PDB file of C-alpha atoms in Angstrom:
ATOM      1  CA  LYS A   1      20.556  24.777  -0.161  1.00 46.00           C
ATOM      2  CA  ARG A   2      16.843  24.089   0.251  1.00 48.00           C
ATOM      3  CA  SER A   3      14.387  26.910   0.657  1.00 46.00           C
ATOM      4  CA  SER A   4      12.777  27.328   4.039  1.00 46.00           C
ATOM      5  CA  PHE A   5       9.248  26.125   4.527  1.00 46.00           C
ATOM      6  CA  THR A   6       6.699  27.202   7.081  1.00 45.00           C
ATOM      7  CA  ALA A   7       4.113  24.647   8.054  1.00 48.00           C
ATOM      8  CA  VAL A   8       0.532  25.858   7.860  1.00 47.00           C
ATOM      9  CA  SER A   9      -2.276  24.192   9.748  1.00 48.00           C
ATOM     10  CA  SER A  10      -4.966  22.752   7.561  1.00 50.00           C
ATOM     11  CA  PRO A  11      -8.684  22.400   8.316  1.00 49.00           C
ATOM     12  CA  TRP A  12      -8.732  19.054   6.441  1.00 48.00           C
ATOM     13  CA  ARG A  13      -6.649  17.026   8.824  1.00 49.00           C
ATOM     14  CA  ARG A  14      -6.112  16.277  12.448  1.00 48.00           C
ATOM     15  CA  GLN A  15      -3.281  17.955  14.192  1.00 47.00           C
ATOM     16  CA  SER A  16      -0.162  15.866  14.245  1.00 45.00           C
ATOM     17  CA  PRO A  17       0.689  14.183  17.528  1.00 43.00           C
ATOM     18  CA  LEU A  18       4.071  15.927  17.295  1.00 41.00           C
ATOM     19  CA  PRO A  19       3.761  19.690  17.023  1.00 39.00           C
ATOM     20  CA  ILE A  20       6.048  21.273  14.464  1.00 39.00           C
ATOM     21  CA  SER A  21       8.353  23.392  16.526  1.00 36.00           C
ATOM     22  CA  SER A  22      11.362  25.502  15.863  1.00 33.00           C
ATOM     23  CA  THR A  23      13.545  22.834  17.439  1.00 35.00           C
ATOM     24  CA  LEU A  24      12.834  20.451  14.568  1.00 35.00           C
ATOM     25  CA  PHE A  25      14.206  22.930  12.068  1.00 37.00           C
ATOM     26  CA  SER A  26      16.957  24.526  14.114  1.00 36.00           C
ATOM     27  CA  THR A  27      20.590  24.170  13.077  1.00 38.00           C
ATOM     28  CA  SER A  28      22.046  23.980  16.547  1.00 40.00           C
ATOM     29  CA  SER A  29      20.899  23.299  20.046  1.00 41.00           C
ATOM     30  CA  SER A  30      22.319  25.646  22.589  1.00 42.00           C
ATOM     31  CA  SER A  31      21.820  25.545  26.315  1.00 43.00           C
ATOM     32  CA  ASN A  32      23.221  29.080  26.631  1.00 45.00           C
ATOM     33  CA  ASN A  33      20.240  31.431  26.763  1.00 47.00           C
ATOM     34  CA  ASN A  34      22.349  34.587  27.069  1.00 49.00           C
ATOM     35  CA  ASN A  35      22.684  34.955  23.298  1.00 47.00           C
ATOM     36  CA  PRO A  36      19.634  35.803  21.217  1.00 47.00           C
ATOM     37  CA  PRO A  37      18.588  32.967  18.839  1.00 46.00           C
ATOM     38  CA  SER A  38      19.690  34.880  15.738  1.00 46.00           C
ATOM     39  CA  THR A  39      23.297  35.117  16.937  1.00 45.00           C
ATOM     40  CA  THR A  40      23.518  31.780  18.748  1.00 44.00           C
ATOM     41  CA  ALA A  41      23.880  29.612  15.621  1.00 46.00           C
ATOM     42  CA  ALA A  42      26.319  31.987  13.948  1.00 48.00           C
ATOM     43  CA  SER A  43      28.541  32.633  16.949  1.00 47.00           C
ATOM     44  CA  GLN A  44      28.874  29.077  18.233  1.00 51.00           C
ATOM     45  CA  PRO A  45      30.186  26.068  16.357  1.00 51.00           C
ATOM     46  CA  ILE A  46      27.759  23.235  15.823  1.00 52.00           C
ATOM     47  CA  THR A  47      28.800  20.404  18.088  1.00 53.00           C
ATOM     48  CA  SER A  48      26.630  17.336  18.364  1.00 51.00           C
ATOM     49  CA  THR A  49      26.788  14.754  21.062  1.00 56.00           C
ATOM     50  CA  SER A  50      25.629  11.235  20.440  1.00 61.00           C
ATOM     51  CA  SER A  51      22.639  11.725  22.751  1.00 69.00           C
ATOM     52  CA  SER A  52      21.417  14.791  20.852  1.00 69.00           C
ATOM     53  CA  LEU A  53      21.857  12.980  17.537  1.00 70.00           C
ATOM     54  CA  ASP A  54      19.992   9.960  18.878  1.00 77.00           C
ATOM     55  CA  ASN A  55      17.219  12.206  20.154  1.00 82.00           C
ATOM     56  CA  ASN A  56      17.019  14.034  16.805  1.00 83.00           C
ATOM     57  CA  ASN A  57      17.007  10.741  14.873  1.00 86.00           C
ATOM     58  CA  ASN A  58      14.306   9.370  17.158  1.00 90.00           C
ATOM     59  CA  THR A  59      12.208  12.506  16.611  1.00 93.00           C
ATOM     60  CA  HIS A  60      12.625  12.161  12.855  1.00 94.00           C
ATOM     61  CA  ARG A  61      11.738   8.480  12.999  1.00 94.00           C
ATOM     62  CA  ILE A  62       8.577   9.115  15.033  1.00 95.00           C
ATOM     63  CA  ARG A  63       7.550  11.942  12.709  1.00 96.00           C
ATOM     64  CA  ALA A  64       8.217   9.843   9.582  1.00 96.00           C
ATOM     65  CA  LEU A  65       6.204   6.889  10.889  1.00 96.00           C
ATOM     66  CA  SER A  66       3.357   9.188  11.858  1.00 97.00           C
ATOM     67  CA  LEU A  67       3.302  10.800   8.411  1.00 97.00           C
ATOM     68  CA  TYR A  68       3.513   7.376   6.744  1.00 97.00           C
ATOM     69  CA  ARG A  69       0.467   6.111   8.662  1.00 97.00           C
ATOM     70  CA  GLN A  70      -1.459   9.334   8.052  1.00 97.00           C
ATOM     71  CA  LEU A  71      -0.763   9.156   4.302  1.00 97.00           C
ATOM     72  CA  LEU A  72      -1.943   5.535   4.133  1.00 97.00           C
ATOM     73  CA  ARG A  73      -5.086   6.466   6.063  1.00 97.00           C
ATOM     74  CA  GLY A  74      -5.580   9.468   3.794  1.00 97.00           C
ATOM     75  CA  ALA A  75      -5.470   7.147   0.786  1.00 97.00           C
ATOM     76  CA  GLU A  76      -8.526   5.342   2.179  1.00 97.00           C
ATOM     77  CA  ARG A  77     -10.487   8.589   1.869  1.00 96.00           C
ATOM     78  CA  MET A  78      -9.997   8.694  -1.898  1.00 95.00           C
ATOM     79  CA  PRO A  79     -13.284   7.994  -3.705  1.00 93.00           C
ATOM     80  CA  SER A  80     -12.039   5.345  -6.141  1.00 93.00           C
ATOM     81  CA  PRO A  81      -9.913   2.218  -5.681  1.00 95.00           C
ATOM     82  CA  ASN A  82      -7.513   3.361  -8.421  1.00 96.00           C
ATOM     83  CA  ARG A  83      -6.763   6.598  -6.599  1.00 95.00           C
ATOM     84  CA  GLN A  84      -6.453   4.795  -3.267  1.00 96.00           C
ATOM     85  CA  ASN A  85      -3.973   2.312  -4.704  1.00 97.00           C
ATOM     86  CA  TYR A  86      -1.952   5.057  -6.398  1.00 97.00           C
ATOM     87  CA  VAL A  87      -1.530   7.042  -3.171  1.00 97.00           C
ATOM     88  CA  LYS A  88      -0.619   3.906  -1.193  1.00 98.00           C
ATOM     89  CA  ARG A  89       1.884   2.736  -3.820  1.00 98.00           C
ATOM     90  CA  LYS A  90       3.478   6.183  -4.136  1.00 97.00           C
ATOM     91  CA  THR A  91       3.700   6.603  -0.347  1.00 97.00           C
ATOM     92  CA  ARG A  92       5.348   3.226   0.141  1.00 97.00           C
ATOM     93  CA  SER A  93       7.823   3.718  -2.705  1.00 97.00           C
ATOM     94  CA  GLU A  94       8.855   7.227  -1.581  1.00 96.00           C
ATOM     95  CA  PHE A  95       9.358   6.179   2.033  1.00 96.00           C
ATOM     96  CA  ARG A  96      11.366   3.114   0.962  1.00 96.00           C
ATOM     97  CA  ARG A  97      13.462   5.242  -1.384  1.00 96.00           C
ATOM     98  CA  HIS A  98      14.415   7.648   1.420  1.00 95.00           C
ATOM     99  CA  VAL A  99      14.831   5.170   4.279  1.00 94.00           C
ATOM    100  CA  THR A 100      18.647   5.334   4.040  1.00 94.00           C
ATOM    101  CA  LEU A 101      18.960   9.126   4.297  1.00 94.00           C
ATOM    102  CA  THR A 102      21.479  10.328   6.872  1.00 93.00           C
ATOM    103  CA  ASP A 103      21.803  14.066   6.095  1.00 94.00           C
ATOM    104  CA  GLN A 104      19.729  15.902   8.727  1.00 94.00           C
ATOM    105  CA  GLU A 105      18.756  18.755   6.395  1.00 95.00           C
ATOM    106  CA  GLU A 106      17.582  16.343   3.710  1.00 96.00           C
ATOM    107  CA  ILE A 107      15.602  14.319   6.245  1.00 95.00           C
ATOM    108  CA  GLU A 108      13.899  17.479   7.506  1.00 96.00           C
ATOM    109  CA  PHE A 109      13.155  18.548   3.931  1.00 97.00           C
ATOM    110  CA  GLN A 110      11.621  15.154   3.108  1.00 96.00           C
ATOM    111  CA  LEU A 111       9.497  15.285   6.274  1.00 97.00           C
ATOM    112  CA  ARG A 112       8.185  18.719   5.312  1.00 97.00           C
ATOM    113  CA  LEU A 113       7.500  17.424   1.798  1.00 97.00           C
ATOM    114  CA  ALA A 114       5.590  14.433   3.203  1.00 97.00           C
ATOM    115  CA  ASP A 115       3.581  16.811   5.394  1.00 97.00           C
ATOM    116  CA  THR A 116       2.697  18.888   2.329  1.00 97.00           C
ATOM    117  CA  ASN A 117       1.778  15.737   0.402  1.00 97.00           C
ATOM    118  CA  LEU A 118      -0.501  14.688   3.253  1.00 97.00           C
ATOM    119  CA  ASP A 119      -2.336  18.009   3.035  1.00 97.00           C
ATOM    120  CA  THR A 120      -2.642  17.555  -0.731  1.00 97.00           C
ATOM    121  CA  VAL A 121      -4.011  14.013  -0.420  1.00 97.00           C
ATOM    122  CA  LEU A 122      -6.613  15.057   2.147  1.00 97.00           C
ATOM    123  CA  VAL A 123      -7.734  18.092   0.142  1.00 96.00           C
ATOM    124  CA  GLN A 124      -7.989  16.023  -3.051  1.00 96.00           C
ATOM    125  CA  ALA A 125      -9.900  13.268  -1.247  1.00 96.00           C
ATOM    126  CA  GLU A 126     -12.440  15.739   0.068  1.00 95.00           C
ATOM    127  CA  HIS A 127     -12.771  17.526  -3.277  1.00 94.00           C
ATOM    128  CA  LEU A 128     -13.069  14.348  -5.346  1.00 93.00           C
ATOM    129  CA  SER A 129     -15.526  12.786  -2.923  1.00 92.00           C
ATOM    130  CA  ARG A 130     -17.770  15.835  -3.229  1.00 91.00           C
ATOM    131  CA  LEU A 131     -17.370  15.842  -6.995  1.00 90.00           C
ATOM    132  CA  PHE A 132     -18.139  12.143  -7.398  1.00 87.00           C
ATOM    133  CA  ASN A 133     -21.218  12.455  -5.159  1.00 86.00           C
ATOM    134  CA  ASP A 134     -22.541  15.503  -7.032  1.00 83.00           C
ATOM    135  CA  PRO A 135     -25.538  14.584  -9.247  1.00 80.00           C
ATOM    136  CA  GLU A 136     -24.596  17.298 -11.748  1.00 80.00           C
ATOM    137  CA  TYR A 137     -21.189  15.700 -12.267  1.00 73.00           C
ATOM    138  CA  GLN A 138     -22.801  12.302 -12.796  1.00 69.00           C
ATOM    139  CA  ASN A 139     -24.858  13.729 -15.680  1.00 63.00           C
ATOM    140  CA  TYR A 140     -21.716  14.609 -17.609  1.00 61.00           C
ATOM    141  CA  ASN A 141     -20.396  11.022 -17.603  1.00 53.00           C
TER     142      ASN A 141
END
């Protein structure tokens, strides 16, 4: 079982066009609002209709494509061509490696991981750009 992850907004990137909501990470969708959310998932069996699966898959697909584009754009912010190429190559290979995933929990985990990697890329790009433009750093090379 994967550990839970809470998304944190970052000052280094734009807000995603899809807000991270509790529905993305929920284990069941219930139209019965009489039960509190903590007991709804435990008291009712998880039954999925094809339309809810299609909707969930479409949401995952949109989110994955958005993260993919944001990671490739984030690579362009890296200060050196070597770093840019590394981030692009790694992004492409990881997305290709996971394109066949069907387990919903694993897909959600990989999307959260990609979101974390995007934050990391943007923070590193900003930090390295400042460092490479710093005259003091240039004196050490």
